[in-house]
Amino acid sequence: MLELNFHNATKILCLGAHSDDIEIGCGGTILKWVRERPGLNVHWVVFSADGKRRAEAQAGAKVFLNGAGRKKTVVKQFKTSFFPFQGSAIKKFFETLKSFEPDVVFVHHAQDRHQDHRLLSELTWNTFRRHVILEYEIPKYDGDLSSPNLFIRLDERIAIRKAREICRIFQTQRKRHWFSEESFLALMRLRGIECATKYAEAFYCRKIVGA
């Protein structure tokens, strides 16, 4: 298995439609990279969160980015489930993110069945045309998980921490039948099997240019 090296990636842009999306989709990778790279510079953007969800979004970013060299958290208030109808305003905000010039962008999978997730993925590819974009997955009722082609191995301690912190922080979501430590660990375990390790997070990568 050919292994890619992301150690030169020092500027990371994390995009999530809703509070908890980034943590679920790539939280383990962020915990791992923050631990391994003290100078990591992370720009963390949640597009829709208000009230208790806003407080949870900020708490999630604080926990998962603890130890990062530089970090910036932005929580917007676009209307949940109506992103396609707010496309012009969201696209305008995307333009403000260009100046960060990330090495890697994390965003939702383009084939995610949630309309808010799909729009963010589409605008990411429209905005960051010459960047590495890794599309993450969110387990949910829709049954839209697919066959990822890039895996980040996680040690057991990080996988367990990710699952526990998500369930501890995002109390407003505990009523959802799929929202549990067991679910998050199960997906990481499955993806670990697929890349010959115990736990991993998986991503969909359309383009990587080699030397």
Tab-separated table of C-alpha atoms in Angstrom:
chain	number	residue	atom	x	y	z
A	1	MET	CA	0.000	0.000	0.000
A	2	LEU	CA	1.455	3.366	-1.038
A	3	GLU	CA	1.463	5.866	1.852
A	4	LEU	CA	1.166	9.602	1.283
A	5	ASN	CA	2.997	11.986	3.587
A	6	PHE	CA	1.069	15.056	4.780
A	7	HIS	CA	3.790	16.211	7.176
A	8	ASN	CA	4.456	19.320	5.081
A	9	ALA	CA	0.835	20.396	5.435
A	10	THR	CA	0.938	23.139	8.057
A	11	LYS	CA	-2.159	25.192	7.140
A	12	ILE	CA	-5.432	23.324	7.499
A	13	LEU	CA	-8.917	24.584	6.628
A	14	CYS	CA	-11.788	22.655	8.239
A	15	LEU	CA	-15.285	23.323	6.901
A	16	GLY	CA	-18.484	21.959	8.439
A	17	ALA	CA	-22.097	22.743	7.661
A	18	HIS	CA	-23.282	22.230	11.227
A	19	SER	CA	-22.004	22.042	14.770
A	20	ASP	CA	-20.277	18.630	15.252
A	21	ASP	CA	-19.724	17.848	11.532
A	22	ILE	CA	-15.986	18.577	11.553
A	23	GLU	CA	-15.426	16.616	14.759
A	24	ILE	CA	-17.308	13.594	13.416
A	25	GLY	CA	-15.800	13.743	9.932
A	26	CYS	CA	-12.132	14.446	10.627
A	27	GLY	CA	-11.788	14.981	14.386
A	28	GLY	CA	-9.404	12.075	14.853
A	29	THR	CA	-7.108	13.308	12.109
A	30	ILE	CA	-7.085	16.805	13.613
A	31	LEU	CA	-6.276	15.436	17.087
A	32	LYS	CA	-3.448	13.393	15.580
A	33	TRP	CA	-1.989	16.222	13.512
A	34	VAL	CA	-2.185	18.732	16.372
A	35	ARG	CA	-0.295	16.277	18.577
A	36	GLU	CA	2.357	15.543	15.960
A	37	ARG	CA	2.854	19.090	14.650
A	38	PRO	CA	3.112	21.802	17.315
A	39	GLY	CA	3.090	24.590	14.726
A	40	LEU	CA	-0.102	23.537	12.959
A	41	ASN	CA	-2.219	26.484	11.770
A	42	VAL	CA	-5.938	25.616	11.614
A	43	HIS	CA	-8.834	27.708	10.330
A	44	TRP	CA	-12.080	26.089	11.582
A	45	VAL	CA	-15.403	27.213	10.088
A	46	VAL	CA	-18.909	26.074	11.092
A	47	PHE	CA	-21.573	27.490	8.784
A	48	SER	CA	-24.726	26.991	10.844
A	49	ALA	CA	-25.035	27.040	14.632
A	50	ASP	CA	-27.011	29.185	17.033
A	51	GLY	CA	-28.069	29.024	20.655
A	52	LYS	CA	-26.847	25.870	22.389
A	53	ARG	CA	-25.496	24.539	19.097
A	54	ARG	CA	-23.272	27.613	18.745
A	55	ALA	CA	-21.833	27.096	22.217
A	56	GLU	CA	-21.214	23.433	21.387
A	57	ALA	CA	-19.479	24.362	18.122
A	58	GLN	CA	-17.112	26.682	19.940
A	59	ALA	CA	-16.474	24.110	22.674
A	60	GLY	CA	-15.735	21.431	20.082
A	61	ALA	CA	-13.213	23.597	18.280
A	62	LYS	CA	-11.538	24.499	21.572
A	63	VAL	CA	-11.103	20.844	22.579
A	64	PHE	CA	-10.023	19.453	19.219
A	65	LEU	CA	-7.633	22.331	18.476
A	66	ASN	CA	-6.057	22.399	21.930
A	67	GLY	CA	-2.300	22.539	21.366
A	68	ALA	CA	-2.413	23.891	17.806
A	69	GLY	CA	0.202	26.536	17.047
A	70	ARG	CA	-2.345	28.927	15.559
A	71	LYS	CA	-6.103	28.576	15.354
A	72	LYS	CA	-9.092	30.585	14.280
A	73	THR	CA	-12.690	29.521	14.823
A	74	VAL	CA	-15.581	31.050	12.892
A	75	VAL	CA	-19.213	30.132	13.576
A	76	LYS	CA	-21.736	31.472	11.053
A	77	GLN	CA	-25.530	31.457	11.260
A	78	PHE	CA	-26.772	30.426	7.858
A	79	LYS	CA	-30.176	28.727	8.088
A	80	THR	CA	-29.849	24.971	8.581
A	81	SER	CA	-31.293	22.817	5.753
A	82	PHE	CA	-31.678	25.861	3.488
A	83	PHE	CA	-28.103	26.246	2.225
A	84	PRO	CA	-28.986	25.768	-1.469
A	85	PHE	CA	-31.350	28.728	-1.204
A	86	GLN	CA	-28.662	30.854	0.468
A	87	GLY	CA	-26.004	29.927	-2.063
A	88	SER	CA	-25.143	33.466	-3.086
A	89	ALA	CA	-24.403	34.594	0.484
A	90	ILE	CA	-22.475	31.417	1.282
A	91	LYS	CA	-20.441	31.730	-1.915
A	92	LYS	CA	-19.625	35.329	-1.007
A	93	PHE	CA	-18.330	34.155	2.376
A	94	PHE	CA	-16.246	31.458	0.688
A	95	GLU	CA	-14.408	34.150	-1.227
A	96	THR	CA	-13.134	35.564	2.078
A	97	LEU	CA	-11.468	32.220	2.866
A	98	LYS	CA	-9.148	32.281	-0.156
A	99	SER	CA	-6.544	34.454	1.540
A	100	PHE	CA	-5.794	31.719	4.085
A	101	GLU	CA	-4.191	29.604	1.322
A	102	PRO	CA	-4.585	26.198	3.036
A	103	ASP	CA	-2.408	23.200	2.321
A	104	VAL	CA	-5.318	20.837	2.997
A	105	VAL	CA	-9.064	21.486	3.055
A	106	PHE	CA	-11.420	19.152	4.928
A	107	VAL	CA	-15.068	19.282	3.852
A	108	HIS	CA	-18.136	17.090	3.406
A	109	HIS	CA	-18.286	14.336	0.814
A	110	ALA	CA	-19.801	15.545	-2.465
A	111	GLN	CA	-22.227	12.584	-2.506
A	112	ASP	CA	-23.558	13.218	0.999
A	113	ARG	CA	-27.365	13.165	0.905
A	114	HIS	CA	-27.743	16.250	3.119
A	115	GLN	CA	-28.238	19.292	0.909
A	116	ASP	CA	-26.218	21.602	3.180
A	117	HIS	CA	-23.263	19.211	3.088
A	118	ARG	CA	-23.344	18.890	-0.703
A	119	LEU	CA	-23.404	22.640	-1.258
A	120	LEU	CA	-20.334	23.195	0.916
A	121	SER	CA	-18.474	20.479	-0.976
A	122	GLU	CA	-19.410	22.003	-4.322
A	123	LEU	CA	-18.343	25.510	-3.297
A	124	THR	CA	-15.081	24.183	-1.855
A	125	TRP	CA	-14.093	22.699	-5.217
A	126	ASN	CA	-15.227	25.879	-6.937
A	127	THR	CA	-13.140	28.057	-4.614
A	128	PHE	CA	-9.998	25.991	-3.952
A	129	ARG	CA	-9.084	24.710	-7.404
A	130	ARG	CA	-5.376	24.082	-6.795
A	131	HIS	CA	-5.511	22.700	-3.266
A	132	VAL	CA	-5.665	19.264	-1.663
A	133	ILE	CA	-9.296	18.640	-0.713
A	134	LEU	CA	-10.212	15.698	1.487
A	135	GLU	CA	-13.933	14.968	1.698
A	136	TYR	CA	-15.023	13.388	4.984
A	137	GLU	CA	-18.015	11.197	5.800
A	138	ILE	CA	-20.834	11.518	8.324
A	139	PRO	CA	-22.720	8.365	9.435
A	140	LYS	CA	-26.475	8.960	9.524
A	141	TYR	CA	-29.918	7.601	8.649
A	142	ASP	CA	-29.617	8.350	4.911
A	143	GLY	CA	-27.268	5.417	4.346
A	144	ASP	CA	-24.964	7.376	2.046
A	145	LEU	CA	-21.588	5.981	3.100
A	146	SER	CA	-19.555	4.915	0.087
A	147	SER	CA	-16.076	3.591	-0.788
A	148	PRO	CA	-13.403	6.088	0.313
A	149	ASN	CA	-9.967	6.045	-1.270
A	150	LEU	CA	-7.753	7.728	1.354
A	151	PHE	CA	-7.259	6.662	4.960
A	152	ILE	CA	-5.608	8.294	7.968
A	153	ARG	CA	-4.571	5.726	10.575
A	154	LEU	CA	-5.430	6.554	14.191
A	155	ASP	CA	-4.088	4.975	17.334
A	156	GLU	CA	-6.673	3.560	19.716
A	157	ARG	CA	-6.272	6.340	22.265
A	158	ILE	CA	-7.115	9.043	19.726
A	159	ALA	CA	-10.068	7.088	18.320
A	160	ILE	CA	-11.563	6.618	21.782
A	161	ARG	CA	-10.929	10.242	22.701
A	162	LYS	CA	-12.637	11.452	19.542
A	163	ALA	CA	-15.770	9.381	20.206
A	164	ARG	CA	-15.958	10.344	23.879
A	165	GLU	CA	-15.399	14.068	23.347
A	166	ILE	CA	-18.050	14.275	20.630
A	167	CYS	CA	-20.652	12.662	22.858
A	168	ARG	CA	-19.611	14.754	25.854
A	169	ILE	CA	-19.675	18.090	24.047
A	170	PHE	CA	-22.688	17.778	21.769
A	171	GLN	CA	-25.392	17.043	24.303
A	172	THR	CA	-28.151	18.449	22.051
A	173	GLN	CA	-27.588	15.542	19.663
A	174	ARG	CA	-27.715	12.670	22.139
A	175	LYS	CA	-31.377	12.002	21.287
A	176	ARG	CA	-30.438	10.902	17.757
A	177	HIS	CA	-30.429	7.122	17.553
A	178	TRP	CA	-27.109	6.984	15.691
A	179	PHE	CA	-25.269	9.515	17.845
A	180	SER	CA	-23.166	7.371	20.183
A	181	GLU	CA	-19.590	6.451	20.991
A	182	GLU	CA	-20.359	2.975	19.686
A	183	SER	CA	-21.342	4.318	16.253
A	184	PHE	CA	-18.291	6.533	15.870
A	185	LEU	CA	-15.891	3.815	16.986
A	186	ALA	CA	-17.582	1.276	14.714
A	187	LEU	CA	-17.019	3.403	11.614
A	188	MET	CA	-13.394	4.078	12.545
A	189	ARG	CA	-12.912	0.354	13.167
A	190	LEU	CA	-14.387	-0.527	9.776
A	191	ARG	CA	-12.163	1.993	8.011
A	192	GLY	CA	-9.224	0.639	9.989
A	193	ILE	CA	-9.885	-2.836	8.630
A	194	GLU	CA	-9.845	-1.406	5.110
A	195	CYS	CA	-6.342	0.021	5.537
A	196	ALA	CA	-4.827	-2.825	7.590
A	197	THR	CA	-4.894	-1.202	11.030
A	198	LYS	CA	-7.319	-1.037	13.972
A	199	TYR	CA	-8.799	2.458	13.658
A	200	ALA	CA	-8.795	5.029	10.877
A	201	GLU	CA	-10.721	7.907	9.372
A	202	ALA	CA	-11.528	7.720	5.681
A	203	PHE	CA	-11.762	10.397	3.014
A	204	TYR	CA	-12.651	10.831	-0.622
A	205	CYS	CA	-9.863	12.445	-2.603
A	206	ARG	CA	-10.510	13.343	-6.232
A	207	LYS	CA	-7.109	14.795	-7.108
A	208	ILE	CA	-3.534	14.455	-5.868
A	209	VAL	CA	-0.645	15.551	-8.080
A	210	GLY	CA	2.610	13.621	-7.720
A	211	ALA	CA	6.140	14.638	-8.639
